[in-house]
PDB file of C-alpha atoms in Angstrom:
ATOM      1  CA  MET A   1       0.152  -0.025   0.065  1.00  0.00           C
ATOM      2  CA  THR A   2       1.442   3.292  -0.918  1.00  0.00           C
ATOM      3  CA  VAL A   3       1.317   6.333   1.474  1.00  0.00           C
ATOM      4  CA  ASP A   4      -1.148   8.219  -0.923  1.00  0.00           C
ATOM      5  CA  THR A   5      -3.660   5.045  -0.680  1.00  0.00           C
ATOM      6  CA  ALA A   6      -3.150   4.981   3.041  1.00  0.00           C
ATOM      7  CA  VAL A   7      -4.354   8.872   3.528  1.00  0.00           C
ATOM      8  CA  TRP A   8      -7.103   8.582   1.598  1.00  0.00           C
ATOM      9  CA  VAL A   9      -8.162   5.190   3.393  1.00  0.00           C
ATOM     10  CA  LEU A  10      -7.616   7.097   6.750  1.00  0.00           C
ATOM     11  CA  LEU A  11      -9.554  10.148   5.946  1.00  0.00           C
ATOM     12  CA  VAL A  12     -12.496   8.225   4.635  1.00  0.00           C
ATOM     13  CA  THR A  13     -12.483   5.866   7.697  1.00  0.00           C
ATOM     14  CA  ALA A  14     -12.084   9.009  10.072  1.00  0.00           C
ATOM     15  CA  ILE A  15     -14.968  10.823   8.725  1.00  0.00           C
ATOM     16  CA  VAL A  16     -17.308   7.604   8.283  1.00  0.00           C
ATOM     17  CA  LEU A  17     -16.160   6.656  12.254  1.00  0.00           C
ATOM     18  CA  ALA A  18     -16.818  10.324  13.227  1.00  0.00           C
ATOM     19  CA  ASN A  19     -20.654  10.448  11.950  1.00  0.00           C
ATOM     20  CA  ILE A  20     -21.741   7.132  13.263  1.00  0.00           C
ATOM     21  CA  PRO A  21     -22.720   8.068  16.664  1.00  0.00           C
ATOM     22  CA  TRP A  22     -24.903  10.951  15.394  1.00  0.00           C
ATOM     23  CA  ILE A  23     -26.554   9.178  12.767  1.00  0.00           C
ATOM     24  CA  LEU A  24     -27.120   5.838  14.310  1.00  0.00           C
ATOM     25  CA  SER A  25     -29.073   7.343  16.934  1.00  0.00           C
ATOM     26  CA  ASN A  26     -30.686   4.033  18.102  1.00  0.00           C
ATOM     27  CA  ARG A  27     -27.684   1.921  18.007  1.00  0.00           C
ATOM     28  CA  VAL A  28     -24.772   1.539  19.979  1.00  0.00           C
ATOM     29  CA  PHE A  29     -21.321   0.889  18.289  1.00  0.00           C
ATOM     30  CA  VAL A  30     -23.170   0.244  15.103  1.00  0.00           C
ATOM     31  CA  PHE A  31     -24.357  -3.666  16.299  1.00  0.00           C
ATOM     32  CA  ILE A  32     -26.118  -3.237  19.539  1.00  0.00           C
ATOM     33  CA  PRO A  33     -29.874  -1.668  19.041  1.00  0.00           C
ATOM     34  CA  VAL A  34     -31.567   0.236  21.904  1.00  0.00           C
ATOM     35  CA  GLN A  35     -34.977   1.015  22.872  1.00  0.00           C
ATOM     36  CA  LYS A  36     -34.739   4.699  22.746  1.00  0.00           C
ATOM     37  CA  ALA A  37     -32.782   7.505  21.466  1.00  0.00           C
ATOM     38  CA  LYS A  38     -29.137   7.674  23.171  1.00  0.00           C
ATOM     39  CA  SER A  39     -28.411  10.857  25.445  1.00  0.00           C
ATOM     40  CA  ILE A  40     -25.958  13.188  23.944  1.00  0.00           C
ATOM     41  CA  TRP A  41     -23.546  12.226  26.628  1.00  0.00           C
ATOM     42  CA  PHE A  42     -23.471   8.774  25.555  1.00  0.00           C
ATOM     43  CA  ASN A  43     -22.972  10.023  21.921  1.00  0.00           C
ATOM     44  CA  PHE A  44     -20.057  11.849  23.123  1.00  0.00           C
ATOM     45  CA  ALA A  45     -18.473   8.938  24.974  1.00  0.00           C
ATOM     46  CA  GLU A  46     -18.976   6.628  21.857  1.00  0.00           C
ATOM     47  CA  TRP A  47     -17.761   9.492  19.525  1.00  0.00           C
ATOM     48  CA  PHE A  48     -14.439   9.614  21.732  1.00  0.00           C
ATOM     49  CA  LEU A  49     -14.060   5.951  21.519  1.00  0.00           C
ATOM     50  CA  TYR A  50     -14.478   6.004  17.719  1.00  0.00           C
ATOM     51  CA  PHE A  51     -11.429   8.809  17.925  1.00  0.00           C
ATOM     52  CA  LEU A  52      -9.431   6.379  19.624  1.00  0.00           C
ATOM     53  CA  VAL A  53     -10.156   3.245  17.232  1.00  0.00           C
ATOM     54  CA  THR A  54      -9.144   5.891  14.518  1.00  0.00           C
ATOM     55  CA  GLY A  55      -5.909   6.696  16.016  1.00  0.00           C
ATOM     56  CA  ILE A  56      -5.011   3.065  16.515  1.00  0.00           C
ATOM     57  CA  PHE A  57      -5.683   2.388  13.185  1.00  0.00           C
ATOM     58  CA  ALA A  58      -3.831   5.462  11.774  1.00  0.00           C
ATOM     59  CA  TYR A  59      -0.784   4.040  13.813  1.00  0.00           C
ATOM     60  CA  LEU A  60      -1.178   0.714  12.344  1.00  0.00           C
ATOM     61  CA  LEU A  61      -1.520   2.282   8.859  1.00  0.00           C
ATOM     62  CA  GLU A  62       1.532   4.381   9.184  1.00  0.00           C
ATOM     63  CA  ASP A  63       3.193   1.319  10.141  1.00  0.00           C
ATOM     64  CA  LYS A  64       2.059  -0.798   7.477  1.00  0.00           C
ATOM     65  CA  ALA A  65       2.641   1.947   4.694  1.00  0.00           C
ATOM     66  CA  MET A  66       5.866   3.572   5.956  1.00  0.00           C
ATOM     67  CA  GLY A  67       7.598   0.720   7.728  1.00  0.00           C
ATOM     68  CA  HIS A  68       8.018   2.840  11.125  1.00  0.00           C
ATOM     69  CA  VAL A  69       5.985   5.329  13.080  1.00  0.00           C
ATOM     70  CA  LYS A  70       7.359   9.047  13.632  1.00  0.00           C
ATOM     71  CA  PRO A  71       6.827   9.922  17.283  1.00  0.00           C
ATOM     72  CA  GLN A  72       4.559  13.228  17.934  1.00  0.00           C
ATOM     73  CA  GLU A  73       3.987  15.615  20.671  1.00  0.00           C
ATOM     74  CA  TRP A  74       0.946  16.659  22.229  1.00  0.00           C
ATOM     75  CA  GLU A  75       0.183  19.257  19.433  1.00  0.00           C
ATOM     76  CA  PHE A  76      -0.308  16.534  16.903  1.00  0.00           C
ATOM     77  CA  TYR A  77      -2.998  14.807  19.311  1.00  0.00           C
ATOM     78  CA  VAL A  78      -4.838  18.058  19.877  1.00  0.00           C
ATOM     79  CA  VAL A  79      -4.910  19.105  16.206  1.00  0.00           C
ATOM     80  CA  THR A  80      -6.296  15.315  15.333  1.00  0.00           C
ATOM     81  CA  PHE A  81      -8.711  15.563  18.012  1.00  0.00           C
ATOM     82  CA  PHE A  82     -10.244  18.762  16.497  1.00  0.00           C
ATOM     83  CA  MET A  83     -10.120  17.581  13.096  1.00  0.00           C
ATOM     84  CA  PHE A  84     -12.077  14.697  14.198  1.00  0.00           C
ATOM     85  CA  ALA A  85     -14.703  16.981  15.665  1.00  0.00           C
ATOM     86  CA  ILE A  86     -14.915  18.813  12.383  1.00  0.00           C
ATOM     87  CA  PHE A  87     -15.327  15.687  10.554  1.00  0.00           C
ATOM     88  CA  SER A  88     -18.330  14.810  12.827  1.00  0.00           C
ATOM     89  CA  PHE A  89     -20.070  18.361  12.257  1.00  0.00           C
ATOM     90  CA  PRO A  90     -22.469  16.796   9.682  1.00  0.00           C
ATOM     91  CA  GLY A  91     -23.527  13.965  11.513  1.00  0.00           C
ATOM     92  CA  PHE A  92     -23.894  16.224  14.798  1.00  0.00           C
ATOM     93  CA  ILE A  93     -25.979  18.933  12.853  1.00  0.00           C
ATOM     94  CA  TYR A  94     -28.362  16.153  11.294  1.00  0.00           C
ATOM     95  CA  ARG A  95     -28.984  14.750  14.676  1.00  0.00           C
ATOM     96  CA  TYR A  96     -29.552  17.843  16.879  1.00  0.00           C
ATOM     97  CA  ASN A  97     -30.726  20.293  14.136  1.00  0.00           C
ATOM     98  CA  LEU A  98     -31.949  18.976  10.973  1.00  0.00           C
ATOM     99  CA  LYS A  99     -33.374  15.829  12.236  1.00  0.00           C
ATOM    100  CA  MET A 100     -35.981  17.736  14.644  1.00  0.00           C
ATOM    101  CA  PHE A 101     -37.107  20.026  11.611  1.00  0.00           C
ATOM    102  CA  LEU A 102     -37.594  16.735   9.240  1.00  0.00           C
ATOM    103  CA  ASP A 103     -39.732  15.158  12.051  1.00  0.00           C
ATOM    104  CA  LYS A 104     -41.846  18.263  12.551  1.00  0.00           C
ATOM    105  CA  ALA A 105     -42.260  18.669   8.724  1.00  0.00           C
ATOM    106  CA  ARG A 106     -43.247  14.963   8.552  1.00  0.00           C
ATOM    107  CA  SER A 107     -45.580  15.271  11.371  1.00  0.00           C
ATOM    108  CA  LYS A 108     -47.637  18.199   9.895  1.00  0.00           C
ATOM    109  CA  LYS A 109     -47.557  16.296   6.652  1.00  0.00           C
ATOM    110  CA  GLN A 110     -49.433  13.489   8.079  1.00  0.00           C
ATOM    111  CA  ALA A 111     -51.667  15.385  10.131  1.00  0.00           C
ATOM    112  CA  ALA A 112     -52.863  17.224   7.055  1.00  0.00           C
TER     113      ALA A 112
END
């Protein structure tokens, strides 16, 4: 695997994993269905776990693609944390803003 391919695989994986907690509001860790919607705190905990999974995946991918892993300072981890937060923005907006408006419009349409 080339480094370019590894970067694209990592970016797509990070974007997908960052949005899973927000899009799948009735499932925990993709597989476990729940009765009611998850709380925002549980979504953040799940999101943080996916951040750690993405970091482990990135570490393994860098080792596989380059043969070694460059040591990083704290700034690198802060930047990746906030980049993961930016990646999760579409799913967060869908879950807490757009879905509410879509549900209201759907209920008005059914009532009419």
